[in-house]
mmCIF file of C-alpha atoms in Angstrom:
data_model
loop_
_atom_site.group_PDB
_atom_site.id
_atom_site.type_symbol
_atom_site.label_atom_id
_atom_site.label_comp_id
_atom_site.label_asym_id
_atom_site.label_seq_id
_atom_site.Cartn_x
_atom_site.Cartn_y
_atom_site.Cartn_z
ATOM 1 C CA MET A 153 7.380 -5.730 -31.613
ATOM 2 C CA SER A 154 10.503 -7.368 -29.502
ATOM 3 C CA ARG A 155 9.965 -8.572 -25.665
ATOM 4 C CA LEU A 156 12.369 -5.806 -24.859
ATOM 5 C CA ALA A 157 10.047 -3.291 -26.601
ATOM 6 C CA HIS A 158 7.078 -4.728 -24.795
ATOM 7 C CA VAL A 159 9.031 -4.563 -21.199
ATOM 8 C CA ASP A 160 10.002 -0.909 -22.154
ATOM 9 C CA GLU A 161 6.526 0.079 -22.802
ATOM 10 C CA LEU A 162 5.316 -1.771 -19.463
ATOM 11 C CA ILE A 163 7.894 0.509 -17.721
ATOM 12 C CA ALA A 164 6.504 3.417 -19.200
ATOM 13 C CA VAL A 165 2.937 2.682 -18.278
ATOM 14 C CA LEU A 166 4.041 1.484 -14.536
ATOM 15 C CA SER A 167 6.048 4.952 -14.303
ATOM 16 C CA ARG A 168 2.593 6.783 -15.302
ATOM 17 C CA TYR A 169 0.777 4.813 -12.842
ATOM 18 C CA GLY A 170 3.474 5.465 -10.105
ATOM 19 C CA ARG A 171 3.088 9.273 -10.829
ATOM 20 C CA ILE A 172 -0.677 9.016 -10.276
ATOM 21 C CA LYS A 173 -0.215 6.924 -7.158
ATOM 22 C CA GLU A 174 2.389 9.262 -5.823
ATOM 23 C CA ARG A 175 0.072 12.533 -6.604
ATOM 24 C CA LEU A 176 -3.107 10.470 -4.872
ATOM 25 C CA ALA A 177 -0.643 9.400 -1.648
ATOM 26 C CA VAL A 178 -0.128 13.468 -0.862
ATOM 27 C CA THR A 179 -3.829 14.276 -1.141
ATOM 28 C CA LYS A 180 -5.779 14.784 1.736
ATOM 29 C CA LEU A 181 -9.614 13.536 2.511
ATOM 30 C CA LYS A 182 -11.752 15.701 4.779
ATOM 31 C CA THR A 183 -13.711 13.593 7.491
ATOM 32 C CA PRO A 184 -16.150 14.344 9.985
ATOM 33 C CA GLU A 185 -13.235 14.361 12.574
ATOM 34 C CA GLY A 186 -10.633 16.367 10.449
ATOM 35 C CA ILE A 187 -8.382 16.290 7.472
ATOM 36 C CA VAL A 188 -6.416 13.028 6.975
ATOM 37 C CA GLU A 189 -3.566 12.334 4.537
ATOM 38 C CA THR A 190 -4.623 9.379 2.219
ATOM 39 C CA ALA A 191 -1.044 7.899 3.174
ATOM 40 C CA ALA A 192 -2.271 7.612 6.625
ATOM 41 C CA TYR A 193 -5.051 5.058 5.654
ATOM 42 C CA GLN A 194 -2.229 2.508 5.136
ATOM 43 C CA CYS A 195 -1.738 2.453 8.643
ATOM 44 C CA MET A 196 -5.562 2.324 9.201
ATOM 45 C CA PHE A 197 -6.004 -0.525 6.680
ATOM 46 C CA ARG A 198 -3.286 -2.682 8.283
ATOM 47 C CA LEU A 199 -4.636 -1.842 11.909
ATOM 48 C CA ALA A 200 -8.029 -3.165 10.569
ATOM 49 C CA ILE A 201 -6.536 -6.602 10.204
ATOM 50 C CA ALA A 202 -4.989 -6.622 13.585
ATOM 51 C CA PRO A 203 -3.559 -4.480 16.261
ATOM 52 C CA LEU A 204 0.346 -3.937 16.061
ATOM 53 C CA ARG A 205 3.295 -2.287 17.649
ATOM 54 C CA SER A 206 4.377 0.751 16.074
ATOM 55 C CA GLY A 207 7.736 -0.991 14.592
ATOM 56 C CA GLU A 208 5.526 -3.737 13.567
ATOM 57 C CA LEU A 209 3.133 -1.643 11.496
ATOM 58 C CA ALA A 210 6.097 0.147 9.980
ATOM 59 C CA GLU A 211 7.557 -3.118 8.591
ATOM 60 C CA GLN A 212 4.393 -4.418 7.202
ATOM 61 C CA ILE A 213 3.388 -1.296 5.195
ATOM 62 C CA PHE A 214 7.158 -0.681 4.120
ATOM 63 C CA ALA A 215 7.152 2.779 5.735
ATOM 64 C CA ASP A 216 9.905 4.666 8.008
ATOM 65 C CA PRO A 217 9.038 4.392 11.670
ATOM 66 C CA SER A 218 9.069 8.503 11.950
ATOM 67 C CA THR A 219 6.425 8.517 9.175
ATOM 68 C CA VAL A 220 4.484 6.131 10.515
ATOM 69 C CA SER A 221 4.674 7.608 14.137
ATOM 70 C CA ARG A 222 3.532 11.007 12.685
ATOM 71 C CA HIS A 223 0.591 9.361 11.028
ATOM 72 C CA ILE A 224 -0.493 7.474 14.163
ATOM 73 C CA ALA A 225 -0.102 10.629 16.359
ATOM 74 C CA HIS A 226 -2.812 12.282 14.022
ATOM 75 C CA LEU A 227 -5.169 9.327 13.859
ATOM 76 C CA VAL A 228 -5.022 9.096 17.697
ATOM 77 C CA ASP A 229 -6.073 12.610 17.979
ATOM 78 C CA LEU A 230 -8.573 12.188 15.469
ATOM 79 C CA GLY A 231 -10.174 9.235 17.440
ATOM 80 C CA TYR A 232 -9.346 6.710 14.880
ATOM 81 C CA VAL A 233 -6.452 4.820 16.723
ATOM 82 C CA ARG A 234 -5.871 4.231 20.248
ATOM 83 C CA ARG A 235 -2.885 2.929 22.079
ATOM 84 C CA GLU A 236 -3.170 0.125 24.561
ATOM 85 C CA ALA A 237 -0.917 -2.045 26.684
ATOM 86 C CA ASP A 238 0.522 -4.780 24.669
ATOM 87 C CA PRO A 239 -0.847 -8.183 26.198
ATOM 88 C CA ARG A 240 2.519 -9.753 25.256
ATOM 89 C CA ASP A 241 4.636 -7.265 27.137
ATOM 90 C CA GLY A 242 2.942 -4.641 29.112
ATOM 91 C CA ARG A 243 5.995 -2.405 28.872
ATOM 92 C CA ALA A 244 5.115 -1.925 25.148
ATOM 93 C CA THR A 245 2.073 -0.364 23.376
ATOM 94 C CA ILE A 246 -0.250 -1.718 20.676
ATOM 95 C CA LEU A 247 -2.099 0.394 18.237
ATOM 96 C CA VAL A 248 -5.747 -0.410 17.982
ATOM 97 C CA LEU A 249 -8.142 0.819 15.453
ATOM 98 C CA THR A 250 -11.169 2.324 17.226
ATOM 99 C CA ASP A 251 -14.747 1.961 16.116
ATOM 100 C CA THR A 252 -14.663 5.271 14.667
ATOM 101 C CA GLY A 253 -11.599 4.249 12.814
ATOM 102 C CA LYS A 254 -13.181 1.055 11.606
ATOM 103 C CA ARG A 255 -16.157 3.257 10.273
ATOM 104 C CA GLN A 256 -13.760 5.493 8.304
ATOM 105 C CA VAL A 257 -12.098 2.462 6.939
ATOM 106 C CA GLU A 258 -15.039 0.885 5.727
ATOM 107 C CA ALA A 259 -16.064 4.475 4.206
ATOM 108 C CA VAL A 260 -12.981 4.746 2.280
ATOM 109 C CA ARG A 261 -12.942 1.161 0.981
ATOM 110 C CA LYS A 262 -16.665 1.708 -0.217
ATOM 111 C CA HIS A 263 -15.583 4.994 -1.926
ATOM 112 C CA ARG A 264 -12.482 3.165 -3.658
ATOM 113 C CA LEU A 265 -14.890 0.500 -4.807
ATOM 114 C CA HIS A 266 -16.948 2.735 -6.468
ATOM 115 C CA ALA A 267 -13.960 4.554 -8.075
ATOM 116 C CA LEU A 268 -12.560 1.552 -9.522
ATOM 117 C CA GLU A 269 -15.940 0.321 -10.637
ATOM 118 C CA ALA A 270 -16.196 3.555 -12.551
ATOM 119 C CA MET A 271 -12.802 3.230 -13.968
ATOM 120 C CA LEU A 272 -13.276 -0.245 -15.292
ATOM 121 C CA ASP A 273 -16.491 0.438 -16.592
ATOM 122 C CA GLU A 274 -15.425 -0.070 -20.157
ATOM 123 C CA PHE A 275 -13.738 -3.404 -19.327
ATOM 124 C CA SER A 276 -15.613 -6.694 -19.867
ATOM 125 C CA ASP A 277 -15.716 -9.362 -16.819
ATOM 126 C CA ASP A 278 -13.028 -11.340 -18.848
ATOM 127 C CA GLU A 279 -10.688 -8.465 -19.178
ATOM 128 C CA ILE A 280 -11.183 -7.564 -15.320
ATOM 129 C CA ASP A 281 -10.414 -11.312 -14.481
ATOM 130 C CA ASN A 282 -7.310 -11.267 -17.099
ATOM 131 C CA LEU A 283 -6.284 -7.933 -15.554
ATOM 132 C CA THR A 284 -6.546 -9.173 -11.717
ATOM 133 C CA SER A 285 -4.729 -12.444 -12.637
ATOM 134 C CA LEU A 286 -1.661 -10.731 -14.449
ATOM 135 C CA MET A 287 -1.399 -8.226 -11.710
ATOM 136 C CA ALA A 288 -1.543 -10.668 -9.040
ATOM 137 C CA ARG A 289 1.332 -12.517 -10.999
ATOM 138 C CA PHE A 290 3.394 -9.534 -11.465
ATOM 139 C CA VAL A 291 2.980 -8.402 -7.835
ATOM 140 C CA ASP A 292 4.079 -11.712 -6.654
ATOM 141 C CA ALA A 293 7.258 -11.712 -8.740
ATOM 142 C CA ALA A 294 7.773 -7.938 -7.630
ATOM 143 C CA GLU A 295 7.691 -9.114 -4.214
ATOM 144 C CA VAL A 296 10.260 -12.034 -4.696
ATOM 145 C CA LEU A 297 12.627 -9.395 -6.460
ATOM 146 C CA ALA A 298 11.995 -6.978 -3.685
ATOM 147 C CA ASN A 299 12.975 -9.548 -0.959
ATOM 148 C CA ARG A 300 16.348 -10.069 -2.726
ATOM 149 C CA VAL A 301 17.057 -6.373 -3.165
ATOM 150 C CA ASP A 302 20.590 -5.365 -1.468
ATOM 151 C CA ASP A 303 20.623 -1.638 -1.037
ATOM 152 C CA THR A 304 24.048 -1.472 -2.283
ATOM 153 C CA VAL A 305 23.427 -2.809 -5.708
ATOM 154 C CA THR A 306 24.138 -0.266 -8.542
ATOM 155 C CA PRO A 307 22.490 -0.315 -12.207
ATOM 156 C CA ASP A 308 25.740 -1.381 -14.051
ATOM 157 C CA GLN A 309 26.128 -4.864 -11.558
ATOM 158 C CA PRO A 310 24.872 -7.734 -13.362
ATOM 159 C CA ARG A 311 21.133 -9.205 -12.604
ATOM 160 C CA HIS A 312 20.900 -11.725 -9.812
ATOM 161 C CA GLU A 313 20.519 -14.658 -12.238
ATOM 162 C CA GLU A 314 23.662 -13.864 -14.197
ATOM 163 C CA ALA A 315 25.638 -13.332 -10.997
ATOM 164 C CA THR A 316 24.728 -16.805 -9.748
ATOM 165 C CA ARG A 317 25.755 -18.483 -12.887
#
């Protein structure tokens, strides 16, 4: 099989994965406090690392600020996130994960871990190591490309490498 055919096959697999990921992103999880869109968990996972302003959160999860605002409003209503005065600038607010939010993040992480373990049940430890290593390289390369993307590029323009020759 040619390299081009391999890449074409990879595109097909990634497309399948993308469709599955999109389907899962619009699902909702029932929690003791209420219903949460799975997409809102991106906000919670990021806030579990450190409190952020809403705009910073939107940038870090590559989401539209209005979408983040909608998710945060719902997460505040559920008691998972609270707004506090920003210690860097008292006029601004930061978003902080509450203890209830932290427990919910941990519960979802455990659920995801068990689901992934089940998906990888037929994989050997070496295969999991290889998959992890290759996915890390792939994601690193994708991040480099994403950082160079110009929103005005059209498919018929030369690739970046060709344009710089």
